[in-house]
Tab-separated table of C-alpha atoms in Angstrom:
chain	number	residue	atom	x	y	z
K	1	MET	CA	1.668	13.333	7.254
K	2	ASN	CA	-1.487	14.770	8.846
K	3	LYS	CA	-0.110	13.821	12.242
K	4	LEU	CA	3.137	15.605	11.447
K	5	ILE	CA	1.277	18.758	10.429
K	6	PHE	CA	-0.773	18.651	13.638
K	7	LEU	CA	2.314	18.295	15.811
K	8	VAL	CA	4.076	21.187	14.135
K	9	ILE	CA	1.039	23.455	14.358
K	10	SER	CA	0.132	22.624	17.961
K	11	SER	CA	3.713	22.930	19.253
K	12	PHE	CA	4.560	26.240	17.698
K	13	ALA	CA	1.299	28.093	17.059
K	14	ALA	CA	1.852	30.595	19.861
K	15	ALA	CA	5.340	31.471	18.703
K	16	ILE	CA	4.118	31.903	15.143
K	17	VAL	CA	1.410	34.359	16.125
K	18	MET	CA	3.900	36.512	18.085
K	19	SER	CA	6.599	36.520	15.433
K	20	SER	CA	7.306	39.556	13.315
K	21	GLY	CA	9.274	39.760	10.114
K	22	ALA	CA	10.251	36.889	7.806
K	23	VAL	CA	11.363	33.916	9.911
K	24	THR	CA	12.313	30.377	8.914
K	25	ARG	CA	12.482	27.620	11.504
K	26	TYR	CA	14.105	24.256	10.925
K	27	TYR	CA	13.120	20.912	12.440
K	28	ILE	CA	14.396	17.366	12.416
K	29	GLY	CA	11.302	15.483	13.464
K	30	ASN	CA	9.766	17.542	16.278
K	31	ALA	CA	13.039	19.118	17.430
K	32	GLU	CA	13.994	22.631	16.331
K	33	VAL	CA	17.595	22.719	15.106
K	34	PRO	CA	19.973	25.377	13.779
K	35	GLU	CA	19.824	26.134	10.081
K	36	SER	CA	23.436	24.977	9.718
K	37	LEU	CA	22.577	21.464	10.954
K	38	TRP	CA	19.414	21.266	8.834
K	39	ILE	CA	21.305	22.265	5.692
K	40	SER	CA	24.137	19.815	6.412
K	41	ILE	CA	21.857	16.767	6.303
K	42	PRO	CA	22.882	14.703	3.234
K	43	ASP	CA	20.180	13.859	0.695
K	44	SER	CA	20.545	10.173	1.557
K	45	LEU	CA	19.184	10.889	5.066
K	46	ARG	CA	16.284	13.090	3.991
K	47	TRP	CA	13.673	10.347	4.261
K	48	SER	CA	10.872	12.878	3.874
K	49	THR	CA	10.696	16.659	3.819
K	50	ALA	CA	7.906	19.157	4.232
K	51	GLU	CA	7.525	22.923	4.296
K	52	PHE	CA	4.690	24.944	5.800
K	53	ASP	CA	4.056	28.675	5.771
K	54	PHE	CA	2.183	30.359	8.616
K	55	ASP	CA	1.810	34.125	8.124
K	56	SER	CA	5.373	35.422	8.503
K	57	VAL	CA	6.910	32.119	9.602
K	58	SER	CA	8.129	29.295	7.372
K	59	VAL	CA	8.639	25.860	8.923
K	60	LYS	CA	10.903	23.324	7.217
K	61	VAL	CA	10.871	19.727	8.467
K	62	VAL	CA	13.036	16.687	7.726
K	63	GLU	CA	12.268	13.151	8.908
K	64	LEU	CA	15.278	10.850	9.209
K	65	PRO	CA	15.232	7.206	8.061
K	66	LEU	CA	15.120	4.409	10.608
K	67	THR	CA	18.896	4.009	10.347
K	68	HIS	CA	19.607	7.374	12.025
K	69	TYR	CA	18.310	9.509	14.875
K	70	LEU	CA	18.800	12.983	16.314
K	71	ASP	CA	20.900	12.884	19.508
K	72	SER	CA	20.374	15.700	22.005
K	73	THR	CA	22.346	14.196	24.893
K	74	SER	CA	25.760	15.540	23.964
K	75	GLY	CA	25.771	17.798	27.016
K	76	ASP	CA	26.465	21.069	25.212
K	77	GLY	CA	22.838	21.780	24.418
K	78	GLY	CA	23.346	20.957	20.743
K	79	TYR	CA	22.263	18.168	18.446
K	80	LYS	CA	23.995	15.648	16.235
K	81	ILE	CA	22.770	12.982	13.836
K	82	VAL	CA	23.821	9.499	14.908
K	83	ALA	CA	23.671	6.185	13.040
K	84	ARG	CA	21.951	3.260	14.749
K	85	SER	CA	23.709	-0.096	14.870
K	86	GLU	CA	22.603	-2.895	12.554
K	87	GLU	CA	21.218	-4.736	15.572
K	88	GLN	CA	19.132	-1.730	16.615
K	89	VAL	CA	17.771	-1.254	13.106
K	90	ALA	CA	16.907	-4.963	12.804
K	91	ALA	CA	15.057	-4.908	16.142
K	92	MET	CA	13.094	-1.799	15.165
K	93	GLU	CA	12.214	-3.224	11.751
K	94	GLU	CA	10.974	-6.420	13.425
K	95	ALA	CA	8.807	-4.433	15.825
K	96	LEU	CA	7.434	-2.264	13.030
K	97	GLY	CA	6.737	-5.383	10.992
K	98	ARG	CA	4.621	-6.808	13.818
K	99	MET	CA	2.745	-3.529	14.095
K	100	VAL	CA	2.015	-3.502	10.357
K	101	VAL	CA	0.721	-7.087	10.446
K	102	GLN	CA	-1.532	-6.268	13.405
K	103	TYR	CA	-2.826	-3.132	11.708
K	104	ARG	CA	-3.545	-4.916	8.445
K	105	SER	CA	-5.386	-7.715	10.262
K	106	ARG	CA	-7.691	-5.092	11.791
K	107	THR	CA	-8.507	-3.707	8.339
K	108	LEU	CA	-9.949	-7.016	7.091
K	109	SER	CA	-13.692	-7.675	6.957
K	110	ALA	CA	-13.558	-11.384	6.115
K	111	ASN	CA	-11.784	-14.217	7.924
K	112	VAL	CA	-10.161	-17.420	6.733
K	113	GLY	CA	-12.545	-20.345	7.129
K	114	GLU	CA	-15.714	-18.314	6.748
K	115	ALA	CA	-18.059	-18.603	3.772
K	116	ALA	CA	-17.027	-16.039	1.179
K	117	PRO	CA	-19.459	-13.123	0.864
K	118	GLN	CA	-21.303	-12.971	-2.443
K	119	ILE	CA	-20.305	-10.138	-4.797
K	120	ASP	CA	-21.547	-8.519	-8.005
K	121	LEU	CA	-18.977	-7.362	-10.560
K	122	VAL	CA	-18.972	-5.681	-13.963
K	123	LEU	CA	-16.649	-7.042	-16.633
K	124	TYR	CA	-14.620	-4.160	-18.040
K	125	ARG	CA	-14.319	-5.341	-21.635
K	126	ASP	CA	-18.074	-5.473	-22.337
K	127	SER	CA	-19.701	-3.859	-19.252
K	128	MET	CA	-21.578	-7.107	-18.520
K	129	LEU	CA	-22.961	-7.383	-14.989
K	130	CYS	CA	-21.889	-10.608	-13.297
K	131	ALA	CA	-24.260	-11.054	-10.353
K	132	ASP	CA	-23.645	-13.615	-7.595
K	133	PHE	CA	-20.137	-14.046	-8.940
K	134	ILE	CA	-18.813	-16.667	-6.490
K	135	ARG	CA	-19.849	-20.232	-7.371
K	136	GLU	CA	-19.029	-23.387	-5.445
K	137	GLY	CA	-16.834	-25.790	-7.372
K	138	GLU	CA	-14.439	-23.049	-8.511
K	139	CYS	CA	-11.270	-21.740	-6.877
K	140	TYR	CA	-10.817	-17.974	-7.134
K	141	LEU	CA	-7.945	-15.587	-6.663
K	142	LEU	CA	-9.472	-12.136	-6.248
K	143	SER	CA	-6.854	-9.406	-6.690
K	144	PHE	CA	-8.229	-5.982	-5.826
K	145	TRP	CA	-6.250	-3.175	-7.437
K	146	ALA	CA	-6.483	0.495	-8.362
K	147	THR	CA	-4.818	2.635	-10.997
K	148	TRP	CA	-3.616	4.977	-8.219
K	149	CYS	CA	-2.114	2.156	-6.136
K	150	GLY	CA	1.600	1.778	-6.879
K	151	ASN	CA	1.965	-1.453	-4.881
K	152	CYS	CA	-1.011	-2.976	-6.715
K	153	LEU	CA	0.578	-2.253	-10.075
K	154	LEU	CA	3.917	-3.542	-8.800
K	155	GLU	CA	2.578	-6.935	-7.708
K	156	LEU	CA	0.631	-7.257	-10.974
K	157	GLN	CA	3.822	-7.070	-12.991
K	158	GLU	CA	4.578	-10.299	-14.838
K	159	GLU	CA	7.200	-11.593	-12.405
K	160	TYR	CA	5.011	-11.427	-9.303
K	161	VAL	CA	1.326	-12.438	-8.913
K	162	PRO	CA	0.888	-13.266	-12.650
K	163	SER	CA	3.799	-15.719	-12.392
K	164	VAL	CA	1.782	-17.692	-9.798
K	165	VAL	CA	-1.434	-17.446	-11.818
K	166	LYS	CA	0.339	-18.828	-14.890
K	167	ARG	CA	1.051	-22.115	-13.108
K	168	PHE	CA	-2.682	-22.822	-12.839
K	169	SER	CA	-3.729	-21.555	-16.262
K	170	GLU	CA	-4.547	-25.055	-17.512
K	171	ASN	CA	-6.826	-25.904	-14.580
K	172	PRO	CA	-10.470	-25.249	-15.571
K	173	HIS	CA	-11.502	-24.791	-11.936
K	174	PHE	CA	-9.110	-21.906	-11.246
K	175	LYS	CA	-10.249	-18.331	-11.870
K	176	PHE	CA	-7.947	-15.314	-11.612
K	177	VAL	CA	-10.138	-12.258	-11.010
K	178	PRO	CA	-8.443	-8.829	-11.016
K	179	ILE	CA	-10.930	-6.279	-9.627
K	180	CYS	CA	-10.287	-2.573	-10.163
K	181	ILE	CA	-11.884	-0.161	-7.705
K	182	ASP	CA	-12.718	3.559	-8.010
K	183	VAL	CA	-13.048	3.652	-11.804
K	184	ALA	CA	-15.614	3.726	-14.567
K	185	VAL	CA	-15.092	2.182	-18.005
K	186	SER	CA	-13.946	5.528	-19.399
K	187	ASP	CA	-11.285	5.829	-16.678
K	188	LEU	CA	-9.798	2.447	-17.502
K	189	ASN	CA	-9.957	3.244	-21.211
K	190	ARG	CA	-7.668	6.208	-20.559
K	191	PHE	CA	-5.411	4.212	-18.240
K	192	PHE	CA	-4.789	1.352	-20.660
K	193	ALA	CA	-4.287	3.820	-23.536
K	194	SER	CA	-1.683	5.834	-21.616
K	195	SER	CA	2.044	5.201	-21.792
K	196	ARG	CA	1.974	4.370	-18.074
K	197	GLY	CA	-0.854	1.836	-18.416
K	198	LYS	CA	0.557	-0.054	-21.397
K	199	ARG	CA	2.497	-2.349	-19.094
K	200	TRP	CA	-0.761	-3.667	-17.604
K	201	GLU	CA	-2.714	-3.867	-20.851
K	202	TYR	CA	-3.052	-7.630	-20.343
K	203	LEU	CA	-5.574	-6.856	-17.585
K	204	ALA	CA	-7.986	-5.266	-20.065
K	205	ASP	CA	-9.491	-8.613	-21.085
K	206	ILE	CA	-9.834	-10.078	-17.607
K	207	THR	CA	-10.398	-7.266	-15.127
K	208	TYR	CA	-13.698	-6.455	-13.417
K	209	LEU	CA	-14.941	-3.159	-12.048
K	210	ASP	CA	-15.878	-2.396	-8.458
K	211	SER	CA	-16.458	1.302	-9.004
K	212	HIS	CA	-18.018	2.015	-5.610
K	213	ARG	CA	-15.859	-0.385	-3.548
K	214	ILE	CA	-18.850	-2.548	-2.632
K	215	ALA	CA	-17.096	-5.863	-3.283
K	216	ASN	CA	-13.857	-4.545	-1.826
K	217	GLY	CA	-15.621	-3.545	1.383
K	218	LYS	CA	-16.845	-7.115	1.932
K	219	PHE	CA	-13.265	-8.338	2.350
K	220	GLY	CA	-11.467	-5.324	3.830
K	221	GLN	CA	-11.965	-1.761	4.902
K	222	SER	CA	-12.971	0.345	1.926
K	223	GLY	CA	-9.948	1.169	-0.211
K	224	VAL	CA	-7.468	-1.186	1.496
K	225	MET	CA	-4.924	-1.954	-1.231
K	226	PRO	CA	-3.466	-4.263	-2.400
K	227	LEU	CA	-5.849	-6.986	-1.271
K	228	ASN	CA	-5.683	-10.607	-2.434
K	229	VAL	CA	-8.222	-13.277	-1.525
K	230	VAL	CA	-8.292	-17.003	-2.309
K	231	ILE	CA	-11.703	-18.693	-2.215
K	232	GLY	CA	-11.711	-22.480	-2.277
K	233	ARG	CA	-14.005	-24.758	-4.258
K	234	ASP	CA	-16.163	-25.179	-1.164
K	235	GLY	CA	-16.960	-21.458	-1.230
K	236	ALA	CA	-14.930	-20.575	1.873
K	237	VAL	CA	-12.203	-17.964	2.257
K	238	LYS	CA	-8.887	-19.816	2.370
K	239	TYR	CA	-6.440	-16.898	2.282
K	240	ILE	CA	-6.662	-13.150	2.617
K	241	HIS	CA	-3.653	-10.850	2.397
K	242	SER	CA	-3.538	-7.082	2.791
K	243	GLY	CA	-0.298	-5.642	1.428
K	244	VAL	CA	1.990	-6.111	-1.546
K	245	LEU	CA	2.894	-9.646	-2.733
K	246	THR	CA	6.362	-9.498	-4.244
K	247	SER	CA	8.658	-11.526	-1.984
K	248	ARG	CA	9.463	-15.097	-2.958
K	249	GLU	CA	8.161	-16.320	0.390
K	250	SER	CA	4.769	-14.617	0.013
K	251	LEU	CA	4.354	-15.779	-3.592
K	252	ASP	CA	5.222	-19.368	-2.628
K	253	GLU	CA	2.601	-19.187	0.137
K	254	LEU	CA	-0.006	-17.929	-2.321
K	255	GLU	CA	0.790	-20.741	-4.753
K	256	ALA	CA	0.555	-23.355	-2.002
K	257	VAL	CA	-2.860	-22.109	-0.856
K	258	ILE	CA	-4.262	-22.180	-4.394
K	259	ASN	CA	-2.815	-25.627	-4.996
K	260	GLN	CA	-4.373	-26.984	-1.788
K	261	ASN	CA	-7.820	-25.640	-2.610
K	262	LEU	CA	-8.247	-26.625	-6.250
């Protein structure tokens, strides 16, 4: 969004300064379009919208979803919104997927095969400090989450990550360690007491606090969420995943890694 704001400001600053009277300009992406076209865009294609006011000029912007694009090659100087083919969309999604994987790999601080960094955590339920938390002989699943992180809360719903954890609940060497960043005890008290937080009340007895992101920063760039890490019984990082874990394929992979390292 910051990039979008910068593009709009830098492209049209001069025109804005010279304008007089109340003016509204309409954009699809970076292209200025007639008001009639902007208004005609169906809600289903309004992937994101934004509005900015600069003195006497108002700028309204719509971003289209990947399935459509703005065509300016019609020859009459106008624009039209065109649907991409399924093949085009699939190719673009594949390319974007590779870019996301590459980006997320650059945000990690730890690597598979390396000795896991030692961390200190505070247990939420009694504020007990747990220093030098990682011990050889135990297999850990560290799940970093935050109350503001929608994808974290999604993957911590019963049918996703907890469904994998449940399969190892009888193994004394397996430890599921949810770690909440950016909060104090009082913040989590309010979260679990709220109507929104009731769904994750099960975390109250098992979650740890990483209020200043110190532990989080040892595995990924500060604030990277969601972040899941498996540490084997030999004390080495066996798996590290930045991004939501909800697909059957990703959950099966997580289960296999835990099973191999118990």
